[in-house]
mmCIF file of C-alpha atoms in Angstrom:
data_model
loop_
_atom_site.group_PDB
_atom_site.id
_atom_site.type_symbol
_atom_site.label_atom_id
_atom_site.label_comp_id
_atom_site.label_asym_id
_atom_site.label_seq_id
_atom_site.Cartn_x
_atom_site.Cartn_y
_atom_site.Cartn_z
ATOM 1 C CA MET A 238 -16.500 -9.824 -8.389
ATOM 2 C CA ARG A 239 -12.803 -9.027 -8.361
ATOM 3 C CA LYS A 240 -11.738 -6.486 -10.896
ATOM 4 C CA PHE A 241 -8.142 -6.236 -11.942
ATOM 5 C CA LEU A 242 -7.010 -2.930 -13.227
ATOM 6 C CA ALA A 243 -5.403 -1.711 -16.441
ATOM 7 C CA VAL A 244 -2.218 0.268 -15.937
ATOM 8 C CA PHE A 245 -1.343 3.579 -17.516
ATOM 9 C CA ALA A 246 2.057 5.134 -16.866
ATOM 10 C CA ALA A 247 2.008 8.511 -15.163
ATOM 11 C CA CYS A 248 4.753 11.065 -14.848
ATOM 12 C CA CYS A 249 5.997 12.301 -11.518
ATOM 13 C CA LEU A 250 7.072 15.902 -11.045
ATOM 14 C CA SER A 251 10.395 14.712 -9.645
ATOM 15 C CA LEU A 252 12.797 12.420 -11.430
ATOM 16 C CA VAL A 253 13.558 10.668 -8.133
ATOM 17 C CA CYS A 254 10.081 9.305 -7.600
ATOM 18 C CA SER A 255 7.891 7.047 -9.684
ATOM 19 C CA ALA A 256 4.154 7.182 -10.122
ATOM 20 C CA GLU A 257 1.596 4.945 -11.713
ATOM 21 C CA THR A 258 -2.130 5.285 -12.328
ATOM 22 C CA VAL A 259 -4.550 2.381 -12.597
ATOM 23 C CA GLU A 260 -7.989 3.073 -14.145
ATOM 24 C CA ILE A 261 -11.285 1.254 -13.527
ATOM 25 C CA ASP A 262 -14.991 2.069 -14.060
ATOM 26 C CA GLY A 263 -14.890 5.812 -13.544
ATOM 27 C CA PHE A 264 -12.243 5.993 -10.845
ATOM 28 C CA ALA A 265 -8.509 5.590 -10.770
ATOM 29 C CA VAL A 266 -5.824 4.620 -8.274
ATOM 30 C CA ASN A 267 -2.581 6.570 -8.277
ATOM 31 C CA MET A 268 0.465 5.362 -6.384
ATOM 32 C CA SER A 269 3.773 7.194 -6.029
ATOM 33 C CA THR A 270 7.007 6.026 -4.450
ATOM 34 C CA GLN A 271 10.162 7.892 -3.646
ATOM 35 C CA PRO A 272 13.610 6.990 -2.368
ATOM 36 C CA PHE A 273 13.837 6.459 1.381
ATOM 37 C CA VAL A 274 16.179 9.046 2.936
ATOM 38 C CA ALA A 275 17.089 7.859 6.431
ATOM 39 C CA GLU A 276 18.007 11.364 7.627
ATOM 40 C CA ASP A 277 14.412 12.490 7.042
ATOM 41 C CA HIS A 278 12.958 9.897 9.425
ATOM 42 C CA GLU A 279 13.116 8.895 13.073
ATOM 43 C CA ILE A 280 14.531 5.352 13.040
ATOM 44 C CA THR A 281 14.590 3.048 16.074
ATOM 45 C CA PHE A 282 16.953 0.079 15.959
ATOM 46 C CA CYS A 283 16.665 -3.145 17.953
ATOM 47 C CA GLY A 284 20.254 -4.285 17.782
ATOM 48 C CA GLU A 285 21.103 -4.266 14.077
ATOM 49 C CA TYR A 286 17.468 -4.414 12.899
ATOM 50 C CA VAL A 287 15.122 -1.538 12.136
ATOM 51 C CA CYS A 288 12.212 -1.825 14.583
ATOM 52 C CA LEU A 289 10.356 1.441 14.026
ATOM 53 C CA ILE A 290 10.317 4.172 11.420
ATOM 54 C CA ASP A 291 8.665 7.397 12.553
ATOM 55 C CA GLN A 292 7.372 5.537 15.636
ATOM 56 C CA GLN A 293 5.518 2.938 13.544
ATOM 57 C CA LEU A 294 6.163 -0.662 12.558
ATOM 58 C CA PRO A 295 7.621 -0.696 9.058
ATOM 59 C CA PHE A 296 6.445 -3.211 6.455
ATOM 60 C CA GLY A 297 8.453 -4.313 3.424
ATOM 61 C CA ASN A 298 11.904 -3.653 4.806
ATOM 62 C CA ASP A 299 12.754 -7.091 6.279
ATOM 63 C CA GLY A 300 14.555 -5.479 9.248
ATOM 64 C CA LYS A 301 16.810 -3.326 7.054
ATOM 65 C CA LEU A 302 16.632 0.299 5.999
ATOM 66 C CA PRO A 303 14.163 0.476 3.105
ATOM 67 C CA LYS A 304 15.085 1.654 -0.377
ATOM 68 C CA LYS A 305 11.702 3.243 -1.212
ATOM 69 C CA LEU A 306 8.657 4.482 0.617
ATOM 70 C CA VAL A 307 5.094 4.638 -0.620
ATOM 71 C CA SER A 308 4.533 8.394 -0.585
ATOM 72 C CA VAL A 309 1.034 8.692 -2.068
ATOM 73 C CA LEU A 310 -1.862 6.346 -2.758
ATOM 74 C CA ILE A 311 -5.032 8.018 -4.028
ATOM 75 C CA VAL A 312 -8.368 6.687 -5.278
ATOM 76 C CA GLN A 313 -10.196 9.038 -7.632
ATOM 77 C CA PHE A 314 -14.027 8.951 -7.498
ATOM 78 C CA GLY A 315 -15.147 11.200 -10.339
ATOM 79 C CA ASP A 316 -13.802 14.619 -9.391
ATOM 80 C CA ARG A 317 -13.017 13.693 -5.771
ATOM 81 C CA ALA A 318 -9.583 12.355 -4.780
ATOM 82 C CA VAL A 319 -9.462 10.186 -1.644
ATOM 83 C CA GLU A 320 -6.019 9.669 -0.109
ATOM 84 C CA LEU A 321 -5.241 6.287 1.468
ATOM 85 C CA ASN A 322 -3.036 5.924 4.549
ATOM 86 C CA THR A 323 0.436 4.706 3.503
ATOM 87 C CA ASP A 324 2.209 5.096 6.854
ATOM 88 C CA GLY A 325 4.613 2.217 7.452
ATOM 89 C CA MET A 326 4.618 1.021 3.810
ATOM 90 C CA PHE A 327 8.036 0.551 2.208
ATOM 91 C CA ASP A 328 9.664 -1.231 -0.751
ATOM 92 C CA PRO A 329 6.346 -2.125 -2.414
ATOM 93 C CA PHE A 330 7.848 -3.939 -5.434
ATOM 94 C CA ASP A 331 10.818 -3.921 -7.797
ATOM 95 C CA GLU A 332 9.106 -2.473 -10.867
ATOM 96 C CA SER A 333 6.374 0.151 -10.794
ATOM 97 C CA SER A 334 4.650 -1.718 -13.649
ATOM 98 C CA GLU A 335 3.810 -4.467 -11.126
ATOM 99 C CA LEU A 336 0.949 -2.342 -9.762
ATOM 100 C CA LEU A 337 -1.420 -4.083 -12.203
ATOM 101 C CA SER A 338 -0.888 -7.490 -10.626
ATOM 102 C CA ARG A 339 -0.589 -6.181 -7.051
ATOM 103 C CA LEU A 340 -3.734 -4.119 -6.646
ATOM 104 C CA SER A 341 -7.400 -5.088 -6.810
ATOM 105 C CA ILE A 342 -10.721 -3.416 -6.085
ATOM 106 C CA ASP A 343 -13.822 -5.306 -4.977
ATOM 107 C CA ALA A 344 -17.308 -3.975 -4.390
ATOM 108 C CA TYR A 345 -17.962 -3.999 -0.639
ATOM 109 C CA TRP A 346 -21.455 -2.551 -0.094
ATOM 110 C CA GLY A 347 -23.288 0.469 -1.382
ATOM 111 C CA ASP A 348 -20.769 3.008 -2.628
ATOM 112 C CA PHE A 349 -17.924 1.380 -0.692
ATOM 113 C CA TYR A 350 -15.070 -0.658 -2.172
ATOM 114 C CA LYS A 351 -12.265 -2.776 -0.762
ATOM 115 C CA VAL A 352 -8.901 -1.778 -2.182
ATOM 116 C CA THR A 353 -6.356 -4.532 -1.557
ATOM 117 C CA GLY A 354 -2.655 -4.386 -2.286
ATOM 118 C CA ARG A 355 -0.107 -7.167 -2.122
ATOM 119 C CA PHE A 356 3.382 -5.710 -1.867
ATOM 120 C CA SER A 357 6.887 -7.195 -1.919
ATOM 121 C CA ASP A 358 10.223 -6.476 -3.503
ATOM 122 C CA GLY A 359 11.255 -10.123 -3.106
ATOM 123 C CA ALA A 360 11.397 -10.223 0.687
ATOM 124 C CA ALA A 361 9.156 -9.113 3.531
ATOM 125 C CA SER A 362 5.855 -9.315 1.655
ATOM 126 C CA TYR A 363 2.884 -7.536 3.177
ATOM 127 C CA ILE A 364 -0.778 -6.891 2.505
ATOM 128 C CA ALA A 365 -2.726 -3.662 2.943
ATOM 129 C CA GLN A 366 -6.461 -3.231 2.656
ATOM 130 C CA TRP A 367 -8.630 -0.132 2.793
ATOM 131 C CA VAL A 368 -12.384 0.459 2.701
ATOM 132 C CA VAL A 369 -12.862 3.392 0.346
ATOM 133 C CA SER A 370 -15.695 5.573 -0.917
ATOM 134 C CA SER A 371 -16.093 9.132 -2.086
ATOM 135 C CA TYR A 372 -16.646 9.964 1.608
ATOM 136 C CA GLY A 373 -13.149 8.910 2.674
ATOM 137 C CA SER A 374 -11.101 5.850 3.486
ATOM 138 C CA SER A 375 -9.947 3.704 6.355
ATOM 139 C CA ARG A 376 -7.046 1.280 6.310
ATOM 140 C CA VAL A 377 -8.464 -1.872 7.860
ATOM 141 C CA PHE A 378 -5.379 -4.079 7.585
ATOM 142 C CA LEU A 379 -1.617 -3.706 7.243
ATOM 143 C CA GLY A 380 0.527 -6.708 7.981
ATOM 144 C CA SER A 381 2.671 -9.478 6.664
ATOM 145 C CA ALA A 382 1.106 -12.312 4.713
ATOM 146 C CA GLU A 383 2.276 -14.555 7.548
ATOM 147 C CA LEU A 384 0.291 -12.500 10.111
ATOM 148 C CA LEU A 385 -2.805 -12.743 7.927
ATOM 149 C CA ASP A 386 -2.401 -16.540 7.739
ATOM 150 C CA ASP A 387 -2.101 -16.643 11.550
ATOM 151 C CA LEU A 388 -5.312 -14.610 11.955
ATOM 152 C CA HIS A 389 -7.142 -16.850 9.544
ATOM 153 C CA ALA A 390 -5.973 -20.021 11.315
ATOM 154 C CA GLN A 391 -7.065 -18.633 14.710
ATOM 155 C CA ALA A 392 -10.478 -17.683 13.331
ATOM 156 C CA LEU A 393 -11.024 -21.256 12.155
ATOM 157 C CA GLN A 394 -10.300 -22.782 15.578
#
């Protein structure tokens, strides 16, 4: 059963980043973003488009330099914090309060959960999914909604 999360605002230590915490059944998800500073990253251009950021495909930037990067995404299981891989995730949404409608957690099996995020700031939407437990996490998907549709169509052939 899909559980949507209630949002509680959280403060960030820096005024230049934003953070939000989402609580559910004894664990919480905390996500922080910060401004993207091009000088702090290795950027590869293909003509006028951004092809790679820090040697990885970027998602959420629609071929342009991103405005924000997802700096931290943590799931809290009791007293244990499990960090999720956010490499390649940029411009997740316009308002941090959108986390409520963009993130869901589903029971997977045993003590494992699927954490799914749907991200977009109006262009270049993408989906990320992790399998998470108190033992750790693994990102099992990061791609555009269009890529996910393509995979689904191929699986049905």
